[in-house]
Structure formats: C-alpha cells, structure tokens
CSV table of C-alpha atoms and ligand atoms in Angstrom, one decimal:
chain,number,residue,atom,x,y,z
A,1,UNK,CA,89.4,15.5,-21.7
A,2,UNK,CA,86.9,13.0,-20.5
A,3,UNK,CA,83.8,15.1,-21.1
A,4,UNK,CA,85.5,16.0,-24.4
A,5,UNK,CA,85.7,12.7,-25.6
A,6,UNK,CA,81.9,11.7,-24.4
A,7,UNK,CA,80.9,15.0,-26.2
A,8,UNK,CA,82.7,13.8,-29.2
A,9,UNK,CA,81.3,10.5,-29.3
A,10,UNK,CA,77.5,11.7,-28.4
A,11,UNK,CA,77.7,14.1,-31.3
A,12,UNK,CA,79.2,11.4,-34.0
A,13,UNK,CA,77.0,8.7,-32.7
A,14,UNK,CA,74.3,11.1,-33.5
A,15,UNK,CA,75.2,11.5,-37.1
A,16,UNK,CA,74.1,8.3,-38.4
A,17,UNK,CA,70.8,8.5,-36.1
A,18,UNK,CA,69.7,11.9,-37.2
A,19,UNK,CA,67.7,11.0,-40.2
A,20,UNK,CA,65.5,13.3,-39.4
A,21,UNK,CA,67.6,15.4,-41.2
A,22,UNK,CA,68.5,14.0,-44.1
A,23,UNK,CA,65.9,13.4,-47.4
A,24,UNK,CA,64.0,10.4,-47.0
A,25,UNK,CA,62.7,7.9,-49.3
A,26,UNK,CA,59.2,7.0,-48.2
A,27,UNK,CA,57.3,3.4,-49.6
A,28,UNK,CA,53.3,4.1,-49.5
A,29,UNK,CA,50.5,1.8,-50.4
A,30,UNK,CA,47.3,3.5,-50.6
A,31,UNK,CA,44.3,1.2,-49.8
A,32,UNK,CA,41.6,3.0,-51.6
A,33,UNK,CA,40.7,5.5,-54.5
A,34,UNK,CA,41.0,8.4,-51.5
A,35,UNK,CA,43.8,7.3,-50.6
A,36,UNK,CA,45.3,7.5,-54.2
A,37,UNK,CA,44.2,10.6,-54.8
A,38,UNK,CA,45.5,12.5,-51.1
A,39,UNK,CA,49.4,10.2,-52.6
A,40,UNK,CA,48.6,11.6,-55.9
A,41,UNK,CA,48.2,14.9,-53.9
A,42,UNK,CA,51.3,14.6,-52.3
A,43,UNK,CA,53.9,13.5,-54.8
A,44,UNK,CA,52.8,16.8,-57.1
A,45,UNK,CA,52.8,19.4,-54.1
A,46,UNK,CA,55.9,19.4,-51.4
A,47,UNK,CA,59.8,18.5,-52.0
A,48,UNK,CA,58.9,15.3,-53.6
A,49,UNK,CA,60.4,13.2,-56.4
A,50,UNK,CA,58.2,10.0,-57.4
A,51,UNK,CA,60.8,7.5,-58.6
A,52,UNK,CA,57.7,5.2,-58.6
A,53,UNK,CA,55.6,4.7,-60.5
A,54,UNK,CA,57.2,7.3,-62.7
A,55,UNK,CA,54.6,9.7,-63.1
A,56,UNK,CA,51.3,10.2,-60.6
A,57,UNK,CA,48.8,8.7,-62.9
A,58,UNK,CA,49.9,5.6,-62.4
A,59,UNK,CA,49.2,5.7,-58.9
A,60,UNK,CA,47.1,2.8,-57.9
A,61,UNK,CA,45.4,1.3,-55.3
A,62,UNK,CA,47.5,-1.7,-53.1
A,63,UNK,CA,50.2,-1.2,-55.3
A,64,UNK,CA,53.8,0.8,-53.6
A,65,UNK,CA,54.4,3.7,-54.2
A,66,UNK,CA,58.5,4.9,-54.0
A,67,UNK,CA,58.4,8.8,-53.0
A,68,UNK,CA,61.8,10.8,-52.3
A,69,UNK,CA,60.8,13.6,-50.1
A,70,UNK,CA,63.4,16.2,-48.9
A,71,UNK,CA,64.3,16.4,-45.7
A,72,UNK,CA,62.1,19.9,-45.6
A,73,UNK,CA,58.7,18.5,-46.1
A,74,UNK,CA,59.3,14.9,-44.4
A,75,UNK,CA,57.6,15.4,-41.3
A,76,UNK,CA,54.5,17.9,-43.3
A,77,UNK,CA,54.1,14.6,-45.5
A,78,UNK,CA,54.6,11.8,-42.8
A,79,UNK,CA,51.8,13.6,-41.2
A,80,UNK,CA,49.5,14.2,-43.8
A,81,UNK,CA,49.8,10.4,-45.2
A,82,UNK,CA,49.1,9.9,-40.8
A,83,UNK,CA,46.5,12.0,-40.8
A,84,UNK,CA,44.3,9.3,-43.4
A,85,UNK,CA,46.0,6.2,-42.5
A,86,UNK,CA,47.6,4.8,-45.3
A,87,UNK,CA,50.4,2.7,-44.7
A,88,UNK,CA,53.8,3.7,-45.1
A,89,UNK,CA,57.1,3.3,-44.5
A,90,UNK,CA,61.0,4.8,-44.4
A,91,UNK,CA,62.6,2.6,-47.2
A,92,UNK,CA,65.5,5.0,-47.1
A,93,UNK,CA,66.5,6.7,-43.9
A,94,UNK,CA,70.1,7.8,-45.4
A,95,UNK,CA,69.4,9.1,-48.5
A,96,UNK,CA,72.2,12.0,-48.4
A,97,UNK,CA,75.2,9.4,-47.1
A,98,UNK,CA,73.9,7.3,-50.2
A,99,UNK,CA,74.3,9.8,-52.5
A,100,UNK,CA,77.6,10.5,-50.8
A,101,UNK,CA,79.0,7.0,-51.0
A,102,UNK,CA,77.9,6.8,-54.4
A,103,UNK,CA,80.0,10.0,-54.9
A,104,UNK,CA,82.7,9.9,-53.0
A,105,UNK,CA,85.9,10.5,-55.2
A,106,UNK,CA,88.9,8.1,-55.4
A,107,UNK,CA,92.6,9.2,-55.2
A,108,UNK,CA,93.7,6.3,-57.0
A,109,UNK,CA,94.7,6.4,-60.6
A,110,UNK,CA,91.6,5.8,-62.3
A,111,UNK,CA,93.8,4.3,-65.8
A,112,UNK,CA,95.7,1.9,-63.5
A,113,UNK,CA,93.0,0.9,-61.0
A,114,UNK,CA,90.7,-2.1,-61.4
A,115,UNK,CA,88.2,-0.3,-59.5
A,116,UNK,CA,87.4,2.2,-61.7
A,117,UNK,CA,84.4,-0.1,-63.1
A,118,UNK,CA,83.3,-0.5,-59.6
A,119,UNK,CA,82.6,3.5,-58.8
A,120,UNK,CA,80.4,6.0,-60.5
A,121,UNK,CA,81.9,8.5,-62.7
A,122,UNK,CA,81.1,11.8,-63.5
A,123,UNK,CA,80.3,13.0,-66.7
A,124,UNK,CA,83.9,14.7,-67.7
A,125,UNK,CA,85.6,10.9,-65.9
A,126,UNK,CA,83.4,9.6,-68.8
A,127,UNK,CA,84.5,11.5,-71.3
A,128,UNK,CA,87.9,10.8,-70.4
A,129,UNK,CA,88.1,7.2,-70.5
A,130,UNK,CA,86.0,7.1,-73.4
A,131,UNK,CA,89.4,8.8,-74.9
A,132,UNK,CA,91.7,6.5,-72.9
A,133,UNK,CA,90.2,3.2,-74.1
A,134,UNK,CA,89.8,4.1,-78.0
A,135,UNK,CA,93.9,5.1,-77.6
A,136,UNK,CA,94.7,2.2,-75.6
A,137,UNK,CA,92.9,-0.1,-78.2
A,138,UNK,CA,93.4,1.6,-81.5
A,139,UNK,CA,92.7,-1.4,-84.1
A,140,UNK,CA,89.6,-2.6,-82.1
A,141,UNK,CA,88.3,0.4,-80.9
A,142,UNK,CA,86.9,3.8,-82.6
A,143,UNK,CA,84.7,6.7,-81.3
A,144,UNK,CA,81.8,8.0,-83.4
A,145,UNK,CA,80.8,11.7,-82.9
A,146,UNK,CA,76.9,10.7,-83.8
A,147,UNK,CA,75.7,14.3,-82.6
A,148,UNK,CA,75.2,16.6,-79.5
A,149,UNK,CA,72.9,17.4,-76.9
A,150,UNK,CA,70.5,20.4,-75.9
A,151,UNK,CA,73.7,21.7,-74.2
A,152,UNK,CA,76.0,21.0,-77.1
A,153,UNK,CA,77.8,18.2,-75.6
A,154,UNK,CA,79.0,15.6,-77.6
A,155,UNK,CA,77.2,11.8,-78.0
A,156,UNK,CA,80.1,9.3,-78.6
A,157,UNK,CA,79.6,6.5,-79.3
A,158,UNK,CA,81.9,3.8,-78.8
A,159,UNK,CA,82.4,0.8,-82.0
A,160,UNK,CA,83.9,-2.1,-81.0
A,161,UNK,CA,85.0,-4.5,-84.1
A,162,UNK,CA,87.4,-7.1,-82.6
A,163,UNK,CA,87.8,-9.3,-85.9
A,164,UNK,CA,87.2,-7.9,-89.7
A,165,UNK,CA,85.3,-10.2,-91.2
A,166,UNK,CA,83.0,-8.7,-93.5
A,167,UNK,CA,79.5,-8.2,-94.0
A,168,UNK,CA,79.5,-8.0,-90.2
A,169,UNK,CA,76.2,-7.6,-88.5
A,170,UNK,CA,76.1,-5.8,-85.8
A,171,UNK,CA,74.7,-4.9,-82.2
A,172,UNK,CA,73.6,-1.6,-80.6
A,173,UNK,CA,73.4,-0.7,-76.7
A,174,UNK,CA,73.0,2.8,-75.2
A,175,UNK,CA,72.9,4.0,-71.6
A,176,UNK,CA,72.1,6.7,-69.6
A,177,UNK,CA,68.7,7.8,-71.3
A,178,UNK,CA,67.2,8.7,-68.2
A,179,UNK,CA,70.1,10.8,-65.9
A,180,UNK,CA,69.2,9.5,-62.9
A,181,UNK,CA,69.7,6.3,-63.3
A,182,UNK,CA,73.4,5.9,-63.1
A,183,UNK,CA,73.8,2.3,-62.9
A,184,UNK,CA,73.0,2.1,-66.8
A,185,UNK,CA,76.3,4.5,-67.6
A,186,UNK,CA,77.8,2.0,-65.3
A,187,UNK,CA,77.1,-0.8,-67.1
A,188,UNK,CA,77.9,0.3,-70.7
A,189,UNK,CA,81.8,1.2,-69.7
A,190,UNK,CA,81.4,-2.6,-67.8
A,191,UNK,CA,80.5,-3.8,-71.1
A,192,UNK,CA,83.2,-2.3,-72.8
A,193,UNK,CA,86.2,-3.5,-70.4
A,194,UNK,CA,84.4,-7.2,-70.5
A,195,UNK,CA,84.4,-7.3,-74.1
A,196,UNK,CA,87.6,-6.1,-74.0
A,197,UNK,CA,89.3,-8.2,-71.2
A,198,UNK,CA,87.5,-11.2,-72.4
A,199,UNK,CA,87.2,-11.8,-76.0
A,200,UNK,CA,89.7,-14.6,-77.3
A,201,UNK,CA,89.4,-15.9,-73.3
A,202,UNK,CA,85.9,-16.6,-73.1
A,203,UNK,CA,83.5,-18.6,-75.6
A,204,UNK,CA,80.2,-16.8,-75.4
A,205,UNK,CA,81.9,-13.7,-75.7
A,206,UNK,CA,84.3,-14.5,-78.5
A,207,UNK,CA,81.6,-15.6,-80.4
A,208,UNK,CA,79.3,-12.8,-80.5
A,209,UNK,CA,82.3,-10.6,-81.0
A,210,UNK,CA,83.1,-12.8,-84.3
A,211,UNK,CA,80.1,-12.2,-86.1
A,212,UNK,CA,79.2,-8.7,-84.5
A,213,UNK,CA,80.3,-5.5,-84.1
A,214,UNK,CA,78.8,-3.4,-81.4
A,215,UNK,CA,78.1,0.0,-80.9
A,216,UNK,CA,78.1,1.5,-77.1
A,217,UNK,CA,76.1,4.8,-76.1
A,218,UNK,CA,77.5,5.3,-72.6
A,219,UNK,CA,75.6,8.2,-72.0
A,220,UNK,CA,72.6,9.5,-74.2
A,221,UNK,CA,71.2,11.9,-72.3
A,222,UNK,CA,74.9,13.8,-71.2
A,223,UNK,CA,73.1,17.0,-70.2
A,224,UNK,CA,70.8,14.9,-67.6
A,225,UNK,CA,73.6,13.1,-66.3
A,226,UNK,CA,75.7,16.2,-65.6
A,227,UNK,CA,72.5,18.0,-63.7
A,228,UNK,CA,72.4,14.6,-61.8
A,229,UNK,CA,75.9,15.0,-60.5
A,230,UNK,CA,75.9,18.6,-59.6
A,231,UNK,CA,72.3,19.8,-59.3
A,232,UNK,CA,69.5,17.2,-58.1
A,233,UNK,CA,70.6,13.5,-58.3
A,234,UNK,CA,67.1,12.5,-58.8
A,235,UNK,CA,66.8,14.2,-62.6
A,236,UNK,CA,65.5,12.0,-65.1
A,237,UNK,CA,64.7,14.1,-68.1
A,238,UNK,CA,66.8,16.1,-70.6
A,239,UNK,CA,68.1,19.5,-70.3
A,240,UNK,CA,66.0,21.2,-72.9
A,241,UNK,CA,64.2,24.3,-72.7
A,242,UNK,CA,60.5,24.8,-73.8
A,243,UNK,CA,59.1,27.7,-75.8
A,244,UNK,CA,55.9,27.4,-73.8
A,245,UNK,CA,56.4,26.3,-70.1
A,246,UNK,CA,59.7,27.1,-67.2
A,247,UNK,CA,59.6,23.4,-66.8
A,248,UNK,CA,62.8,21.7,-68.0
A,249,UNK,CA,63.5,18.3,-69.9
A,250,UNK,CA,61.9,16.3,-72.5
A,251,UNK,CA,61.6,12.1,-71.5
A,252,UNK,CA,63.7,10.9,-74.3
A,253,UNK,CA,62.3,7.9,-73.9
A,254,UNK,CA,59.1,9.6,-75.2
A,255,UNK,CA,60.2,11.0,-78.0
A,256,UNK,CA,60.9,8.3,-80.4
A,257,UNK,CA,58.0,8.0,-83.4
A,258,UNK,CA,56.8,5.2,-81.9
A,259,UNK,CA,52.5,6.5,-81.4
A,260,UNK,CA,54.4,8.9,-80.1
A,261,UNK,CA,52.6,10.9,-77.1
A,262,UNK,CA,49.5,8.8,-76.8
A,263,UNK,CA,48.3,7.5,-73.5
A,264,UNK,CA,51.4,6.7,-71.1
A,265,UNK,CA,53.3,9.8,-72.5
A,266,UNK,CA,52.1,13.5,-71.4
A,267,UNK,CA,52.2,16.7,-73.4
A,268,UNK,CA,52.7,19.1,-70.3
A,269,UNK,CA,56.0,19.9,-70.1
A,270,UNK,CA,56.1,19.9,-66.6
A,271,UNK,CA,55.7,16.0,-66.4
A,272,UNK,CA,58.3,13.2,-66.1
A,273,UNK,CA,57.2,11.6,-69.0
A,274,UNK,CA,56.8,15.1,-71.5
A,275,UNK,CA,57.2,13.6,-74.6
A,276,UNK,CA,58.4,16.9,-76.5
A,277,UNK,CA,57.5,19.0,-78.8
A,278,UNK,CA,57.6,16.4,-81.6
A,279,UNK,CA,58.6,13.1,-82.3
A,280,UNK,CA,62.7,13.6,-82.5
A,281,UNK,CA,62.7,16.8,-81.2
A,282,UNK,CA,65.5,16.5,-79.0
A,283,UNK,CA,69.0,16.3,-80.8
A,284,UNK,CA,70.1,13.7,-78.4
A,285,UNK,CA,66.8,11.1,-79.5
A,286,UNK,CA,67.1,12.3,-83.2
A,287,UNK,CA,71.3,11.8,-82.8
A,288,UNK,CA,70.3,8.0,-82.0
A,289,UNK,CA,67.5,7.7,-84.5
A,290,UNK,CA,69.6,9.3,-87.3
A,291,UNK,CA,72.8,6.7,-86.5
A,292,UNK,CA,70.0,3.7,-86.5
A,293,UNK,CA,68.5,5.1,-89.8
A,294,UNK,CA,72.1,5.2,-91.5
A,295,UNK,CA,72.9,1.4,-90.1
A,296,UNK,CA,70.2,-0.3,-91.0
A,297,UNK,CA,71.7,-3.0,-92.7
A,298,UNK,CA,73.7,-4.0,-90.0
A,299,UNK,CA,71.8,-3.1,-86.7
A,300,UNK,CA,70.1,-6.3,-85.9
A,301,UNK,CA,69.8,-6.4,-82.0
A,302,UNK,CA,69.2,-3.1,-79.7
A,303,UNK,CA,69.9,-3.1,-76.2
A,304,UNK,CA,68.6,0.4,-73.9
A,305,UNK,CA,69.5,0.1,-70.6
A,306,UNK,CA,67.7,1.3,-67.5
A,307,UNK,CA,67.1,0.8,-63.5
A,308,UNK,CA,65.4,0.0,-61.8
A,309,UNK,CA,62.9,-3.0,-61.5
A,310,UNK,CA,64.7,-6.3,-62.7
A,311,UNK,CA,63.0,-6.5,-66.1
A,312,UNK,CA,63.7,-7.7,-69.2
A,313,UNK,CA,61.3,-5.9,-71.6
A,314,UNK,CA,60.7,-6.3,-75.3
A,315,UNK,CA,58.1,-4.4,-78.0
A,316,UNK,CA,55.7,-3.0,-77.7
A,317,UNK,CA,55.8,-0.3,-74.8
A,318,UNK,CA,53.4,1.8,-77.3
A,319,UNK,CA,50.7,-0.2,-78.3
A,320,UNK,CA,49.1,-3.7,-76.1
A,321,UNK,CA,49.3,-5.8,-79.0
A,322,UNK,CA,51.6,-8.2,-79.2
A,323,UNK,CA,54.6,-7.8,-82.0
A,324,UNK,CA,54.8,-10.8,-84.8
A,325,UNK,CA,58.1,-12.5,-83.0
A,326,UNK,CA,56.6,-12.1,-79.5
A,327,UNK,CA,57.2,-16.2,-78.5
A,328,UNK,CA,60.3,-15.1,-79.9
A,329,UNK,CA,62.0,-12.9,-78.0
A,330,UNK,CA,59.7,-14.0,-75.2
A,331,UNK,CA,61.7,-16.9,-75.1
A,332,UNK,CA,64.9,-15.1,-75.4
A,333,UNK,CA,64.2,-12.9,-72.6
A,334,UNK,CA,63.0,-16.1,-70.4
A,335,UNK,CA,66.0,-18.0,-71.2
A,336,UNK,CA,67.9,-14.9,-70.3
A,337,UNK,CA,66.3,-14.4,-66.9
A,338,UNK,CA,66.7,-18.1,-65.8
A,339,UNK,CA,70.6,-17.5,-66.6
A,340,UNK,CA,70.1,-15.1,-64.0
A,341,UNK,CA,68.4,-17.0,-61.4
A,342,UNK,CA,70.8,-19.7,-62.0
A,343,UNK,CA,74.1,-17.6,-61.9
A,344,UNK,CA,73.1,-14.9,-59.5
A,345,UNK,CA,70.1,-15.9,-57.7
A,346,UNK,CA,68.0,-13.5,-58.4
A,347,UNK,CA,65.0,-12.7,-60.3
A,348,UNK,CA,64.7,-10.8,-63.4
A,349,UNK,CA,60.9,-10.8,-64.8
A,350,UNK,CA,60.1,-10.5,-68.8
A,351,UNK,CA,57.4,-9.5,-70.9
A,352,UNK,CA,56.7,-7.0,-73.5
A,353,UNK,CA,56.7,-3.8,-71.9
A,354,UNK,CA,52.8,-2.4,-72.2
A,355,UNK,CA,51.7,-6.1,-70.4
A,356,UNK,CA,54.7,-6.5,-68.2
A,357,UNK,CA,54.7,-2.5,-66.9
A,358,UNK,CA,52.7,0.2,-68.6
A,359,UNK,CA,51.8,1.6,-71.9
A,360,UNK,CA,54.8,3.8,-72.3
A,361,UNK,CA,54.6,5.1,-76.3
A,362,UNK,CA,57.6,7.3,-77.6
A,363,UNK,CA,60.2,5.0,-76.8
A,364,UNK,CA,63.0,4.0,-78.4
A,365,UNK,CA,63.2,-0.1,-78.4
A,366,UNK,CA,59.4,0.3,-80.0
A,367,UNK,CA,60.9,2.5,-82.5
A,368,UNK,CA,63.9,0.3,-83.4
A,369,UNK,CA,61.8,-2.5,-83.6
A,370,UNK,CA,59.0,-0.7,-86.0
A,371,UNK,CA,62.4,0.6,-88.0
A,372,UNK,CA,63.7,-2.9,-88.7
A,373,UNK,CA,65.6,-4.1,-85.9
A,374,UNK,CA,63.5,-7.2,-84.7
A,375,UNK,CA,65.2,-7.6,-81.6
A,376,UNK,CA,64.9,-4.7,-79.2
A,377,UNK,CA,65.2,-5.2,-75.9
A,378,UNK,CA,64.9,-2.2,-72.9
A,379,UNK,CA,66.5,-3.8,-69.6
A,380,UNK,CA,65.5,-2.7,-65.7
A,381,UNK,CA,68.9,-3.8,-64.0
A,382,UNK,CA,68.6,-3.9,-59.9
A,383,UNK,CA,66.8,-3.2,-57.7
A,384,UNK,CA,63.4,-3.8,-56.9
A,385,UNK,CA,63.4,-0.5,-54.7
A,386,UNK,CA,65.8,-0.9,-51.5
A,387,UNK,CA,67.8,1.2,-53.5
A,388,UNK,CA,66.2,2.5,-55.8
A,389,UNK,CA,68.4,4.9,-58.1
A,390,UNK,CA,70.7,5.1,-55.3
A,391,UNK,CA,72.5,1.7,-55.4
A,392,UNK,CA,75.5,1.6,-53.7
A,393,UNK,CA,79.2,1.2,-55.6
A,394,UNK,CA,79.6,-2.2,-54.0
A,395,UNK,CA,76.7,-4.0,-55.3
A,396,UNK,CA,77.7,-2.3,-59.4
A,397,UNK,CA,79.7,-5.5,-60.3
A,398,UNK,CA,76.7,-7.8,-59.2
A,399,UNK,CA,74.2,-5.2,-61.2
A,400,UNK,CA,76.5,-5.4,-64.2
A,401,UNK,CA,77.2,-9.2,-64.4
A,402,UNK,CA,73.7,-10.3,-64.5
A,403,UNK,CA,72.9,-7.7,-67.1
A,404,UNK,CA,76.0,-9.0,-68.8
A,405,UNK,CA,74.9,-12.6,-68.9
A,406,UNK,CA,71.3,-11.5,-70.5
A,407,UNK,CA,73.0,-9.3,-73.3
A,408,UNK,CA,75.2,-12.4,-73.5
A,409,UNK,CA,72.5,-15.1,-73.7
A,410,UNK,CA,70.2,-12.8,-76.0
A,411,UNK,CA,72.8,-12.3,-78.4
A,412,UNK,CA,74.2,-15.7,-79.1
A,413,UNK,CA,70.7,-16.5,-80.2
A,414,UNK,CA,70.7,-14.1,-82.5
A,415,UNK,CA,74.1,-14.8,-83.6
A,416,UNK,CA,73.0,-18.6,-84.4
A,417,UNK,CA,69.5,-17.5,-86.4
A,418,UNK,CA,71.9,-15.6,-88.9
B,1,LIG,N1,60.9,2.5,-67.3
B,1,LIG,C1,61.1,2.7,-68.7
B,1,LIG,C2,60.4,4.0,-69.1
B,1,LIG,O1,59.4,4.4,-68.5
B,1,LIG,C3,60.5,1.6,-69.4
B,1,LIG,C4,60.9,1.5,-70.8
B,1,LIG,C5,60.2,0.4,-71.6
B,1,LIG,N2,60.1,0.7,-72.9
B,1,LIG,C6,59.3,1.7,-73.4
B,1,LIG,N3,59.4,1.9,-74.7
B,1,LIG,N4,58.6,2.4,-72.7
B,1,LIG,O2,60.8,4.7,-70.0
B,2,ZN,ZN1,64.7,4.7,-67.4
C-alpha cells in the first residue's frame, strides 16, 4: 500500500513537471539580422504558430518574438535557436492544461449561473444564449440574420434599443474576427449582460443607451471559432477554401476595401495575413460591410475587438498618414486608457494603428472610417504576452471591465458631440 501510494504520488507530482511534454510557448529576441532570419527560419518550418508578430516579416531585430511550438519540435527548435545563441525563453511551460482550463466544461446551468460570463463558450453555447437573451428581453432585444459564413453558419447580430426615442444614432461592435482570440467573443456577450443588468442603474451607461442603439457581432468569423474549439486552438483565419492553394482561411481583417492588400497584408494564401481573393470576398467581411452600407445614417461609432497587446487603436492601419480627426480620437483613446490606469492599474497604449503597431491595410475600422463612420476604434484587450491567446477564465472579468470602461468613456464623448 505504501509503495502504492509513493508510486501514486511520484507519477502525479510528475504531471505538472513534465512540460517536456506538453506544447510550449517560446519568447525569442534575436540580436542581429542573422538571427532574424535563422527565427524567421524557424517560425515557417517545424510545429510552429507565431502569435507574434503575426506574420514572419515583421520579425525584427531586439524586438520579442512569441512562438507556440508543439511539443514535437520543442527540443529540435530549443536547439537550433542554442545552437546561434539568441536568447530565449519558456513563457509558457503549460500550454495544454491552459487550453484545458480555458475549456473545461461546467455542469451548472449555464441560464441560471452568474458564471456563465466568466467561462469561454463554444460556438453552439453561443448560439444558444444568443437565443436565450433575445427571448428573455423581447422589447429591448432583437437578433439580426446579417448573413453567413464560408461554412454557412449564420452571423447574428444582436440590437440592443433600450428606449425608443427616435432618430436614434447608433453604435456598432463585433467580436471574434480572428478565432483564436477568444477573449473578444468573451467580451461582446459581457457587453450585452452589462448593458442589460445596468442600464437605468448606472449613469454612464444609461446615457449612452438613451441616445444609442447598439449592434453586437459576437462572433464574425463563426467558422474560425468552431476550428479553434475542436481542431487547433491557435487558428486565426477564416475557414474558406482557395481555388489556387491547399492553404485554408482568408485574414478578414484583410479583406475590407481599405488599400486593400498593399504592404502589411499578403497575397499567398498560405499566410496569416492572406488578404483574399478580393476586397469582400469572404461572405462573413462582405456580411459586415453590407449591414454598415445599409446603416449609414445611424452608425456613428465602430468598435472591433481583439487580443492581445493592450491597445487602443484608431485609423489608419492602411495608410501612415494621419486621418483629419486624429487629435480627435487621439484624445478619446488617451482619455480612455487613463480610465484604465486609474480603475484597473494597468496600461493600455493608443495611437492610430500603422504608427502605434504596423501598416496592416484591409481592415475593417480603416474601412468604416473611409465609409463614414468617423469614429472607429480596433481594441487589443489583455495581455501583453504571459498569456497570450490563452488567458485564463479567471482573469475574463478583469479583461472585460477595462474594455468596458473604454467603450464606455469613448462613447459618451460621442454621445455629447451630437
Ligand atoms: N492585430 C490586428 C490585426 O493585425 C490589428 C488591427 C488594427 N487595425 C487594422 N486595420 N489593421 O489585424
Ligand atoms: Zn485580431
């Protein structure tokens, strides 16, 4: 029994040690231009994923590098990065208990339970309480079939219009573009119960609501999202297949008409950034163009939310000039991240995207903005990389609320220039 029990506990102690056997996420710097190149090397050869900088060409020197690598090639690329001496080192040890917690499903009653907007949900969970809350709050609450994906699921969107005054502007915010990034899904359904919970409680919040309505994407790119869940969590495309290459998935976020695939965006299907065959040739970017097109009047403010980074980004991604409102919404986004700081001690930078991150043309806050909507926002919630895409359920609430507070802070400006 004795030699039981120590077998027992050598053999669960081991578990958590093991990592050796579980996929890795590796943080590199490379120190020179040789060094790029042998990471550049790297992240397109082996079991890799670069989650970033998204794609290798933005691989630069003395500047980190965030590379999953599965537990297969870990030692092969430990030793090769060895072998020249760049510095590196194991920002995630755990990556498959990660996924695990972040997927670990809950026997309590998801309508009943408060928790619900702390977990991740899978896509059909989505669908579900996308149903739940429009019959639950029938006057306030309707769901708009704007289109479907690659895969012919449907895009729902959610409108919320808790007070009928007319001539009501209104705000848009989607989620989930990128599949891998599940903390954006996350926050649109944390919008939705906030807005819900709070208006007619809560000043900011009642206020906004009075004069706009909002639409809510939860999840633009549902195809992605699904893969994410039960193929390879670290998906970021769409699901669409190419006439020309095996590779799957178009960037969606690449395939706005925004100087659409110019430099930032690539035309090889293969790449993470693939903007497409043409500008809107994915139903699910043309779904979202289409409902923007038909709104116009009323659209003033677009939120897209991603992770991760802690940005606040605002036109233009596609072009380094700066839009004719920059001090604008340069000041919104500022006052929005000092909110932040203030309430949740932590640090959100802001800047229109080419300047604050990289020309990135195609996407879909440059093409709001060129369509009208002069204030377009694209938001990095948390983190800066300890987590990465896989941020644990308990830190969700924290992501959510300082998002919510910038969305808040933006929007009430808007609401008092009109
Ligand atoms: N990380 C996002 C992306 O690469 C940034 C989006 C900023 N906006 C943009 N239009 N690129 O898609
Ligand atoms: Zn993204």
């Amino acid at each position: 029994m004795k030699t039981l029990l120590i077998l027992f506990v050598v053999i669960f102690s081991n578990r958590g040690h093991c990592t050796e056997s579980q996929d890795q996420v590796l943080s590199i710097v490379p120190k020179t231009q040789e060094q790029v190149d042998i990471v550049k090397n790297v992240s397109t050869r082996y079991e890799t994923v670069l989650w970033q900088p998204v794609s290798p060409h933005y691989i630069k020197e003395e500047s980190q590098v965030h590379l999953f690598v599965t537990a297969n090639s870990s030692k092969t690329v430990k030793d090769l990065l060895q072998k020249h001496s760049i510095t590196h080192k194991v920002s995630l040890a755990n990556v498959n208990e990660l996924i695990e917690m972040q997927t670990r499903i809950n026997s309590t009653d998801p309508r009943a339970s408060s928790t619900f907007y702390h977990k991740y949900h899978r896509l059909e969970e989505i669908y579900d309480w996308i149903n739940r809350t429009s019959q639950d709050n029938p006057s306030v609450v309707k769901v708009i079939l704007i289109g479907s994906s690659f895969e012919k699921r449907p895009l729902y969107v959610l409108k919320l219009s808790l007070n009928n005054m007319p001539n009501k502007k209104a705000m848009w915010i989607d989620c989930g573009i990128h599949a891998r990034e599940w903390i954006s899904p996350a926050f649109c359904l944390w919008f939705v119960r906030y807005s819900l919970s709070y208006y007619q409680q809560h000043q900011d919040i009642t206020n906004i609501l009075n004069s706009m309505d909002v639409y809510v994407l939860p999840v633009m790119n549902p195809d992605g999202y699904h893969y994410t869940w039960t193929k390879n969590r670290m998906w970021r495309k769409n699901r669409s297949i190419s006439d020309t290459s095996s590779c799957v998935g178009v960037d969606l976020n690449r395939n706005f008409d925004a100087n659409w695939c110019t430099q930032g965006a690539s035309p090889e299907p293969c790449s993470e950034i693939y903007c497409g065959a043409f500008p809107e040739s994915e139903p699910e970017s043309q779904a979202v163009a289409d409902f923007l097109r038909s709104h116009k009047d009323s659209v003033q403010l677009y939120f897209s939310i991603h992770s991760y980074s802690q940005l606040l980004l605002f036109p233009y991604s596609c072009y380094l000039d700066e839009i004719e409102n920059h001090r604008e919404l340069s000041e919104m986004a500022k006052e929005a991240a000092e909110k932040i700081q203030k309430n949740y001690k932590n640090t959100y930078k802001h800047g229109a995207g080419a300047k604050a991150i990289y020309l990135a043309p195609g996407g879909s806050d440059d093409w709001a903005y060129i369509h009208g909507i002069k204030y377009s926002f694209t938001f990095e919630l948390q983190d800066r990389g300890q987590y990465g895409f896989l941020l644990p359920p308990f830190l969700i609430s924290k992501a959510c609320n300082e998002a919510l507070t910038a969305v808040k802070s933006i929007a009430l400006r808007v609401v008092e220039k009109t």
